[in-house]
Short mmCIF file of C-alpha atoms in Angstrom, two decimals:
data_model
loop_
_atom_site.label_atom_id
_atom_site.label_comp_id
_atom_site.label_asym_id
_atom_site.label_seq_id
_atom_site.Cartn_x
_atom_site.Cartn_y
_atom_site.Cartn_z
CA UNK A 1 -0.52 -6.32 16.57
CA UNK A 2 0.30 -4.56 13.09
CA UNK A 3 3.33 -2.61 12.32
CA UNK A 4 2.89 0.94 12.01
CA UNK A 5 5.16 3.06 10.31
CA UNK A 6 7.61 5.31 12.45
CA UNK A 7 7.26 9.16 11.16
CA UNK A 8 5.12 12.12 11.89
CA UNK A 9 4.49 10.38 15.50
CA UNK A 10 4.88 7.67 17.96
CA UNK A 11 1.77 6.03 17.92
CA UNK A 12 0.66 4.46 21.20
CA UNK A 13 0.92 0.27 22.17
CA UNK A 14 -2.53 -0.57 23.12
CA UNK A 15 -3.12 -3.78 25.45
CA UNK A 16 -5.37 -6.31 23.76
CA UNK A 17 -7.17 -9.34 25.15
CA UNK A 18 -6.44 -12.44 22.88
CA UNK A 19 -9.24 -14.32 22.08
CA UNK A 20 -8.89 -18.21 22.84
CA UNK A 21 -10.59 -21.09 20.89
CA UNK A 22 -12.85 -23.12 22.50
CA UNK A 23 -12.44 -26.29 23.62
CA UNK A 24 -14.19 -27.97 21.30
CA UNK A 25 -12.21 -30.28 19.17
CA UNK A 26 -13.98 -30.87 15.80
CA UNK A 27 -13.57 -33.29 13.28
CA UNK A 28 -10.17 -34.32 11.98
CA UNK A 29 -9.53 -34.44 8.23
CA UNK A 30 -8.97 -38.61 6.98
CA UNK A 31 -6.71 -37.69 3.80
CA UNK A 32 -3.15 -38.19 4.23
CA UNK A 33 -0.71 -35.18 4.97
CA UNK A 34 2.99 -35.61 4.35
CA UNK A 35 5.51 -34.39 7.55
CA UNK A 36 7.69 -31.81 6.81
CA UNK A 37 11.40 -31.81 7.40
CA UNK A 38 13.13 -29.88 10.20
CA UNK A 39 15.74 -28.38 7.85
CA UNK A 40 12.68 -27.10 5.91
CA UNK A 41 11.12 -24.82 8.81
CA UNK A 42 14.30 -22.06 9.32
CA UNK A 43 11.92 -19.11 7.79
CA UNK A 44 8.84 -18.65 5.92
CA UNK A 45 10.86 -18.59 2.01
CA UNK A 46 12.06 -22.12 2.73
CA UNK A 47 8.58 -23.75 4.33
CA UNK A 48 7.14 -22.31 1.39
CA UNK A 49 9.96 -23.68 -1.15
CA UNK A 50 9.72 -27.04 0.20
CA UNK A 51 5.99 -27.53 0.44
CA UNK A 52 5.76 -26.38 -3.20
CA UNK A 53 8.08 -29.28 -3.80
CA UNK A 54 6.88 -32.01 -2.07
CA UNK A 55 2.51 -31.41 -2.39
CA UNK A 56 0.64 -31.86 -5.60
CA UNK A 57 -1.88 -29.56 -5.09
CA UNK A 58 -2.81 -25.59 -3.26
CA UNK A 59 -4.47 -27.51 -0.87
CA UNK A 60 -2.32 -30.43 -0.06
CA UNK A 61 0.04 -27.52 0.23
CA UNK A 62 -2.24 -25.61 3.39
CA UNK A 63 -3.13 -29.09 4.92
CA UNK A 64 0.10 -29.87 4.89
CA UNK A 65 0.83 -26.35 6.79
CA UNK A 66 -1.70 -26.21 8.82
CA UNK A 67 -1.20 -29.42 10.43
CA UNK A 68 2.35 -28.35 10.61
CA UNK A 69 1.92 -25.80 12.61
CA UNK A 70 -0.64 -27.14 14.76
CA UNK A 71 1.47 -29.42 15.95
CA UNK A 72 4.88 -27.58 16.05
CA UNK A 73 3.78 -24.10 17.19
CA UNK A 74 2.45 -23.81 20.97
CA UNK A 75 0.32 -20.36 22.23
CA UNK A 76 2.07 -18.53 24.07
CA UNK A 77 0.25 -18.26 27.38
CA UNK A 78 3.12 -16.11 29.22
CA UNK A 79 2.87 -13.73 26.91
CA UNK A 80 -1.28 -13.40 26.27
CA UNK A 81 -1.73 -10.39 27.39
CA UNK A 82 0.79 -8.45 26.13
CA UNK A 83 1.54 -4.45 25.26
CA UNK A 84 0.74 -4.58 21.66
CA UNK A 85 3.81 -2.36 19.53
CA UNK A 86 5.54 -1.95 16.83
CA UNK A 87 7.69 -5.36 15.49
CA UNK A 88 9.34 -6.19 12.22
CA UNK A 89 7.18 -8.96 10.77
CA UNK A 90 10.33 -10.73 9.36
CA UNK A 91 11.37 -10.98 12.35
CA UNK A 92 8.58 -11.81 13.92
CA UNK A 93 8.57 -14.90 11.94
CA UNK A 94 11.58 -15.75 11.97
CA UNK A 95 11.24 -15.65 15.99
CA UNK A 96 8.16 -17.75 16.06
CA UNK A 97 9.87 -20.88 13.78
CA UNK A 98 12.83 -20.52 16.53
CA UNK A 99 10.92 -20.63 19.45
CA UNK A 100 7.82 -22.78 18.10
CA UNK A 101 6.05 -19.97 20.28
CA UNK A 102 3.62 -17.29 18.95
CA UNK A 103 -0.03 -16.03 19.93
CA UNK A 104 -2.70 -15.51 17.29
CA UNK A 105 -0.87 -12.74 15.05
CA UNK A 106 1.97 -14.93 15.04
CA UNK A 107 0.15 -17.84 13.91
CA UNK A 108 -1.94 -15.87 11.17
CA UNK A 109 1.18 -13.41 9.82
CA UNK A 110 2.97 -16.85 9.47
CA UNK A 111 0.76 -19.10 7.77
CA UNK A 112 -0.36 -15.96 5.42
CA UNK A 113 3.10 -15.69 4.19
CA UNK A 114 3.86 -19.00 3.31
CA UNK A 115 0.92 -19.00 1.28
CA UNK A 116 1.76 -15.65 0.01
CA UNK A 117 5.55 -17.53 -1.27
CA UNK A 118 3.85 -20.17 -2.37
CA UNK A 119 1.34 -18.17 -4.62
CA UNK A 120 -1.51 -19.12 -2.68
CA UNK A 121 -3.39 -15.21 -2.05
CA UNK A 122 -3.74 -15.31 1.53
CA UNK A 123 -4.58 -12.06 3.97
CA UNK A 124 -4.25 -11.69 7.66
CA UNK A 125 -7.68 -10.70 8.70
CA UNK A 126 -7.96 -9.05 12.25
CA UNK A 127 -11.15 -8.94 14.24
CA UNK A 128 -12.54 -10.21 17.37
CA UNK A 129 -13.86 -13.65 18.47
CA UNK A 130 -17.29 -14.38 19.38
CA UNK A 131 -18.40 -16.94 22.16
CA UNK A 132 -20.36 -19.66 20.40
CA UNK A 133 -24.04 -19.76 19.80
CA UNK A 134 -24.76 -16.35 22.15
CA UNK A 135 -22.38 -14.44 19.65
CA UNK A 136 -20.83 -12.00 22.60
CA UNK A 137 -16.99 -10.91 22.17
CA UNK A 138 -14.62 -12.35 24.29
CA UNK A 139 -11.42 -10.68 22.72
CA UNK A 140 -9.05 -9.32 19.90
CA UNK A 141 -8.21 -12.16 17.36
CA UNK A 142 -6.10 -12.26 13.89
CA UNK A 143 -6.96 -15.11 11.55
CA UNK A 144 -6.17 -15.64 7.73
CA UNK A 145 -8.98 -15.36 4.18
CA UNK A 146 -7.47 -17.50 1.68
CA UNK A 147 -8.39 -17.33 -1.67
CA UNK A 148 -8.82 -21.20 -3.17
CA UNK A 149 -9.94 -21.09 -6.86
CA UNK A 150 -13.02 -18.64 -7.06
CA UNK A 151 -13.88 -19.22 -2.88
CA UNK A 152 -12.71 -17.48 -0.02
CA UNK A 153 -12.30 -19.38 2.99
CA UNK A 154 -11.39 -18.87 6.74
CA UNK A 155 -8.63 -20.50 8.12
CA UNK A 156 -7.02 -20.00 11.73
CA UNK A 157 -3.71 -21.56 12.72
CA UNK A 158 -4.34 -20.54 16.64
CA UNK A 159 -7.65 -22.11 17.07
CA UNK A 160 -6.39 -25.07 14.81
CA UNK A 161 -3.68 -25.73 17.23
CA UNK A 162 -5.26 -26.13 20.15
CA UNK A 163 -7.11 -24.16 23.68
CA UNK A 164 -5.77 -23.06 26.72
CA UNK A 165 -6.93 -24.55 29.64
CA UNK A 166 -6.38 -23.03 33.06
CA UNK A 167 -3.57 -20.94 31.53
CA UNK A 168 -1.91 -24.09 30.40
CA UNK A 169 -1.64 -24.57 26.43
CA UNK A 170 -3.13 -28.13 25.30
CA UNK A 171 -2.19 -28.82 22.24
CA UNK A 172 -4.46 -30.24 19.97
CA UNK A 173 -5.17 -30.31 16.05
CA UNK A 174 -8.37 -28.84 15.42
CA UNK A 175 -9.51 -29.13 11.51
CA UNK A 176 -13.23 -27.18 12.56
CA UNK A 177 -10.98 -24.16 11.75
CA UNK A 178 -8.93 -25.28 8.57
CA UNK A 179 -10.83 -23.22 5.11
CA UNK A 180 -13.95 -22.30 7.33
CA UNK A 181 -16.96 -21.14 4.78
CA UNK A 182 -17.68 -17.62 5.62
CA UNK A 183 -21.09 -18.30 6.77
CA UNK A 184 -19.79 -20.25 9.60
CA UNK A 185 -17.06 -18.31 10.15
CA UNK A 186 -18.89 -15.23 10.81
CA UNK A 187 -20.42 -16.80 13.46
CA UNK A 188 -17.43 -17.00 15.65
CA UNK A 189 -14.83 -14.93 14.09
CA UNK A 190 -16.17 -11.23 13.42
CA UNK A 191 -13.48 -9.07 11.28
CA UNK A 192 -13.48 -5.25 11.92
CA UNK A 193 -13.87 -4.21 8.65
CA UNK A 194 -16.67 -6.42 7.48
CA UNK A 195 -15.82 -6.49 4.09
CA UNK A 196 -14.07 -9.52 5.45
CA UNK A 197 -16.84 -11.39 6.13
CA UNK A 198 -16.94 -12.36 2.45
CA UNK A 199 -20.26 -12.33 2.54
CA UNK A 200 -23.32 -10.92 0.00
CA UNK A 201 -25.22 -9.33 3.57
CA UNK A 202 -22.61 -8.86 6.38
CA UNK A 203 -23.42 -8.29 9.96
CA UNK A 204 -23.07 -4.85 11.97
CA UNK A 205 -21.15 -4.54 14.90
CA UNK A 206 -24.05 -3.39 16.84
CA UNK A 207 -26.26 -5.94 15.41
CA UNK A 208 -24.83 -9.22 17.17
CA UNK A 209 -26.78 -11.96 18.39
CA UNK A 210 -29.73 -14.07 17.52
CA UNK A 211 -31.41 -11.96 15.40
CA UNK A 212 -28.41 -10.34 13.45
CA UNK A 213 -28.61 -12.48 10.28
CA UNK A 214 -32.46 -11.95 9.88
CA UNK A 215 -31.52 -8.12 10.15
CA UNK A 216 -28.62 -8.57 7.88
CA UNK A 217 -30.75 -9.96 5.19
CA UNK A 218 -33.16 -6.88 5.04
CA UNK A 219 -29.98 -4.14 4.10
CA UNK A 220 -28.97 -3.98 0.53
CA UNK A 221 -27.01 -6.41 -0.81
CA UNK A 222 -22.72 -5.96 -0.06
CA UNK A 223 -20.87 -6.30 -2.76
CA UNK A 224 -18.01 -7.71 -1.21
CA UNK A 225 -16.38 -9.06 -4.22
CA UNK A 226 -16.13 -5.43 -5.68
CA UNK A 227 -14.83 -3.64 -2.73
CA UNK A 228 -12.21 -6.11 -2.63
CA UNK A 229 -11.04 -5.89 -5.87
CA UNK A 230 -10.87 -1.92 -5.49
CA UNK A 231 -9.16 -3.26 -2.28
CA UNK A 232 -6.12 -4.72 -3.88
CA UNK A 233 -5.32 -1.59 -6.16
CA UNK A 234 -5.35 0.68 -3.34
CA UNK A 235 -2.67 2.17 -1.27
CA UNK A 236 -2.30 1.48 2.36
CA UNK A 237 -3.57 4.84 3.06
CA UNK A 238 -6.39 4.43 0.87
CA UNK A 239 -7.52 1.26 2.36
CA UNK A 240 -7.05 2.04 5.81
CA UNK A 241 -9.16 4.90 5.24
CA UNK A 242 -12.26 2.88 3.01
CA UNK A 243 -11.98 0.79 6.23
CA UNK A 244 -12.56 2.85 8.91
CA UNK A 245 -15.61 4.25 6.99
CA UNK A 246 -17.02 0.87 6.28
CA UNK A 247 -16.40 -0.10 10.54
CA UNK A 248 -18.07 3.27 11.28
CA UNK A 249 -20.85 2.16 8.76
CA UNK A 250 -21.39 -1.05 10.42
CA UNK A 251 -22.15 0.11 13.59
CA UNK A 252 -18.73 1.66 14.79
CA UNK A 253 -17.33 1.38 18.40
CA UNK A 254 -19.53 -1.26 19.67
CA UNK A 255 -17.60 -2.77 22.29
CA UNK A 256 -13.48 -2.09 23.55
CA UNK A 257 -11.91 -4.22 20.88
CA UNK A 258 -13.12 -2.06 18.05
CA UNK A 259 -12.84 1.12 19.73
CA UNK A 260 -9.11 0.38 19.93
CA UNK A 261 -8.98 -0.62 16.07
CA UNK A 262 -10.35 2.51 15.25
CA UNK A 263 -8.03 4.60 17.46
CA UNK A 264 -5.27 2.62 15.86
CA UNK A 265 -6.85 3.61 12.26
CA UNK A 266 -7.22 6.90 12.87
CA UNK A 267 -3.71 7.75 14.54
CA UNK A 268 -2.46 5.84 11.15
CA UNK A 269 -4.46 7.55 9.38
CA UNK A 270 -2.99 11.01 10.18
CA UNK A 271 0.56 9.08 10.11
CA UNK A 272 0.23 8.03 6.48
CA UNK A 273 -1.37 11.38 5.37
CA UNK A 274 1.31 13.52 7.42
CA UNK A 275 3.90 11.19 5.43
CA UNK A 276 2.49 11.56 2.29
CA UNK A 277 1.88 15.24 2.07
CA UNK A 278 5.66 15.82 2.86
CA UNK A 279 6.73 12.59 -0.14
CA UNK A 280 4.31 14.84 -2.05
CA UNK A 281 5.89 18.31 -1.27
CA UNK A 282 9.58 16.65 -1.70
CA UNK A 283 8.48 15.41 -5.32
CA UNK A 284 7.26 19.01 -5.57
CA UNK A 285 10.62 20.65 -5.24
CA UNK A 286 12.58 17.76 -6.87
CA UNK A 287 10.37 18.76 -10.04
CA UNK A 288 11.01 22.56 -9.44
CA UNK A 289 14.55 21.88 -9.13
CA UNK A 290 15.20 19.86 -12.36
CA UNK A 291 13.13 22.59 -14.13
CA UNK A 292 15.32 25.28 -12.81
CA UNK A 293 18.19 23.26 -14.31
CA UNK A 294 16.43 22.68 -17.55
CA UNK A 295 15.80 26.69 -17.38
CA UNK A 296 19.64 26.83 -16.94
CA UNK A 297 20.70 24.58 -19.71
CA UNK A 298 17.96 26.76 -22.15
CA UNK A 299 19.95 30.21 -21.46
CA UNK A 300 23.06 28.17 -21.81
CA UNK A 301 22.00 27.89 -25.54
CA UNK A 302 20.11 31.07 -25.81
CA UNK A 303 23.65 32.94 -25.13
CA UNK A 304 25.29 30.10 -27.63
CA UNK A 305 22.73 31.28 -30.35
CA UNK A 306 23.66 34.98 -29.37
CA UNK A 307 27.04 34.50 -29.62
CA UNK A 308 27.00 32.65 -32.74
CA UNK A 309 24.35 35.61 -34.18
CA UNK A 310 27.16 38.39 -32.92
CA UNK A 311 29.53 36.29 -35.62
CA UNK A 312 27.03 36.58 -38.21
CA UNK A 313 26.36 32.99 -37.95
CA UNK A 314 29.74 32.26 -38.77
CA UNK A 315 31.06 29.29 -39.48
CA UNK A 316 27.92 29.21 -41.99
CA UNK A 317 25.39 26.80 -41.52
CA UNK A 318 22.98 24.83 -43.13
CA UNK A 319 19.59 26.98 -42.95
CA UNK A 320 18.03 23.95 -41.51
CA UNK A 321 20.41 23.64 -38.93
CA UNK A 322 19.80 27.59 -37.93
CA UNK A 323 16.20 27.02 -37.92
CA UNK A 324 15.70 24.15 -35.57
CA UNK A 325 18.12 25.62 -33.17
CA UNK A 326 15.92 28.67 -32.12
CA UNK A 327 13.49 26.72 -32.74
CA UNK A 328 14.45 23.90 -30.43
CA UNK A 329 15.16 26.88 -28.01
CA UNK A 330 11.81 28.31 -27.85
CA UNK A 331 9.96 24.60 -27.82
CA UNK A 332 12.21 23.99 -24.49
CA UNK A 333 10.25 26.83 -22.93
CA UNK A 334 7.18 26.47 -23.99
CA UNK A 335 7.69 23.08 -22.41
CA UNK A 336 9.59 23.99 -19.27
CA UNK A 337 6.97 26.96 -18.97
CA UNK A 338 3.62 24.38 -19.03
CA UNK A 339 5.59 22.11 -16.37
CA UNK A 340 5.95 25.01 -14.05
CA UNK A 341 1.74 25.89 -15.11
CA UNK A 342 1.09 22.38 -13.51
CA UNK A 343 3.26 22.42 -10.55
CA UNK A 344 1.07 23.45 -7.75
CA UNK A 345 2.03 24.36 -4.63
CA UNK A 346 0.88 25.80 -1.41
CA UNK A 347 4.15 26.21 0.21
CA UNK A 348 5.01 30.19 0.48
CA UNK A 349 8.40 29.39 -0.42
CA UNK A 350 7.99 27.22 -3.59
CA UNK A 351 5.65 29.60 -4.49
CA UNK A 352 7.69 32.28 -4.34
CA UNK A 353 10.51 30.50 -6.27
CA UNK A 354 8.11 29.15 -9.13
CA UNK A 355 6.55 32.89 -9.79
CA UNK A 356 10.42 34.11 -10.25
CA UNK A 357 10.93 31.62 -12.07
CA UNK A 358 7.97 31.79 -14.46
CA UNK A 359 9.05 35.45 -14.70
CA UNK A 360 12.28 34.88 -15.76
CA UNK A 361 10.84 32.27 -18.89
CA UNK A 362 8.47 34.74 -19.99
CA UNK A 363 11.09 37.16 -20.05
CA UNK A 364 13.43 34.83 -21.88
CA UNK A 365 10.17 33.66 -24.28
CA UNK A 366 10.04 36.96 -26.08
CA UNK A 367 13.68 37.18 -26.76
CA UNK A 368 13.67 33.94 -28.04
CA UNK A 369 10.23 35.08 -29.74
CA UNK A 370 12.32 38.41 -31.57
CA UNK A 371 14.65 35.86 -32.34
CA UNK A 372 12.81 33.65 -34.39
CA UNK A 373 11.19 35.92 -36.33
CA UNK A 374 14.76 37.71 -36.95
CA UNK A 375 16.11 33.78 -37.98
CA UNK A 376 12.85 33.69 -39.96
CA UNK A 377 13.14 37.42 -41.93
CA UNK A 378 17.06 35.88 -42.30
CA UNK A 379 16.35 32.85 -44.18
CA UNK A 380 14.30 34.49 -46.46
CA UNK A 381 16.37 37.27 -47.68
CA UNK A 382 19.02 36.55 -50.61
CA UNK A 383 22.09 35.04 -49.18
CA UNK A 384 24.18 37.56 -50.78
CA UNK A 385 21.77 40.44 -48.71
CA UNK A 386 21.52 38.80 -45.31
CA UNK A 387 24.55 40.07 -43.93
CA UNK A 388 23.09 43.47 -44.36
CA UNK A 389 20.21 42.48 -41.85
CA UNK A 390 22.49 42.67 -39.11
CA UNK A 391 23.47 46.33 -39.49
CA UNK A 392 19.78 46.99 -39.77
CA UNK A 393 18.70 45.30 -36.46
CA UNK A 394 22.01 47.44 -34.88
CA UNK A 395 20.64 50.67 -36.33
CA UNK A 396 17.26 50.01 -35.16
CA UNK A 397 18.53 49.44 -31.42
CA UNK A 398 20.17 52.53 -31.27
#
């Protein structure tokens, strides 16, 4: 049902009922939608290039789609009941326009990203449908929030394609669940997270049936339109975690469906942290190794300035020149010594590594430090006197 990243651990397929629309038809949109070309519907990038093309409008583009795939795109009864595990969602896509075959993840991953292509902002929500009227789940469903203008709306492809009757597939276009208000949505489609609800006084998971709006409307108000703008500059970590707290916060495992979601959430969880404590750690030691090479290049020109100091700073140079390059010297480790300061690290190890090597700057610091006050005492003595400050620093060693 979602692809979950492979490091850390295996995480384990979970078996899902799908959810099936009712048989209820609704009413069919009047306005006219154009048919789209075969040659057009080889992958998601071209459906999306083409409709752009051909529709004057965001939504004569998703009418045009959504009747598309309502009538192209049968459920695919064999497989309803299928081990849920890991698949490439390119793929995935790519197999669903081949074999006009898909179940509801299918449907919603598909119509989502030719929106997506087409710069429509469209997210596949997943959840769990609700029988009509009595509100009682009947099983694990994916459907797609679609951002038109300033409203979000529900749309979902599976329902809009048809019902399956007797485990046979009848196909047939159902506009009741084309850009769905959320208030009617809710009512049949319940996401896990219920931030997807879109709405200003969501419903809890343990809250369903006739009374759950009344006792939705006495909690604080939800400020959905916040928490999804936080939403969209988070990481995936980040949200799956804000997620599972808001589920838990809604009235948590209610029923099998979300008891799986959050099992799934919490194994990714772990997954994603696991992965990003060792990215962490690796940018750790990349940053300890490029300072032990900056460290390297400094004593490369610390032994330069020595060298050129044994000569008597011979060939003579400008006292500029002389300045700046102890001074350059001694700014590299002040630098390279702060970096190291804010390199934490609670690998034994690194640590180790990072104390010898702040050892071996500090050491290197007060040469340097001797050295510019020698350069300093140097360029203010007589030129015709300075070379006697080198048999003075000679005497004083010994």
């Amino acid at each position: 049902m979602k692809a979950i990243i492979a490091a850390f651990a295996v995480l384990t397929a979970v078996f899902t009922a799908s959810a099936q629309a009712p048989k209820s038809t609704g009413a069919a949109k009047t306005v006219a939608i154009i048919s789209i070309p075969e040659e057009a519907t080889t992958s998601p990038s071209t459906l999306a290039k083409w409709l752009k093309a051909h529709t004057g409008s965001q939504q004569a583009l998703q009418q045009a789609l959504f009747n598309w795939m309502a009538g192209h795109i049968a459920y695919d009864v064999d497989n309803m009941n299928r081990v849920s595990s890991y698949r490439d969602s390119a793929a995935a896509m790519l197999k669903t326009l081949q074999t006009r075959k898909g179940l509801c993840t299918d449907y919603a991953v598909l119509y989502a990203q030719v929106c997506k292509e087409a710069g429509i902002t469209a997210i596949v929500v997943t959840g769990y449908a609700l029988a009509h009227d009595i509100m009682v789940p009947t099983g694990s469903h994916d459907w797609v929030v679609v951002k038109n203008g300033n409203q979000w709306t529900i749309t979902d492809p599976t329902w809009g394609a048809g019902a399956v009757d007797n485990g046979r597939f009848i196909q047939r276009t159902n506009w009741t669940w084309f850009q769905a208000s959320p208030q009617i949505a809710v009512k049949t489609h319940m996401p896990y997270d219920p931030m997807w609800q879109m709405l200003s006084f969501p419903l809890r998971h343990d809250e369903l049936g006739s009374g759950a709006f009344a006792a939705a409307a006495k909690r604080p108000v939800f400020a959905y339109g916040d928490t999804l703008q936080a939403w969209f500059r988070q990481s995936r970590l980040e949200r799956l975690q804000k997620s599972s707290a808001r589920i838990r916060r809604f009235g948590g495992a209610a029923n099998p469906f979300i008891m799986t979601e959050l099992d799934w959430m919490d194994q990714s969880i772990r997954v994603l942290a696991g992965n990003q404590e060792i990215e962490a750690r690796n940018r750790r030691i990349d940053q300890f190794n490029a300072l032990n090479r900056e460290y390297t290049e400094i004593v490369k020109s610390y032994n330069e300035y020595v060298g050129f100091k044994n000569r008597q700073f011979l060939p003579e140079v400008q006292d500029a020149a002389l300045r700046k390059m102890i001074d350059g010297i001694a700014g590299r480790l002040s630098a390279a010594e702060a970096s190291l300061s804010g390199l934490k690290s609670a690998d034994d190890g690194l640590k180790q590594n990072m104390e010898e090597l702040g050892e071996a700057i500090s050491g290197l610091k007060g040469k340097v430090g001797d050295e510019q006050t020698f350069v300093g005492k140097y360029l203010k003595t007589e030129k015709a006197k300075r070379r006697e400050l080198f048999y003075v620093q000679v005497a004083d060693k010994l």
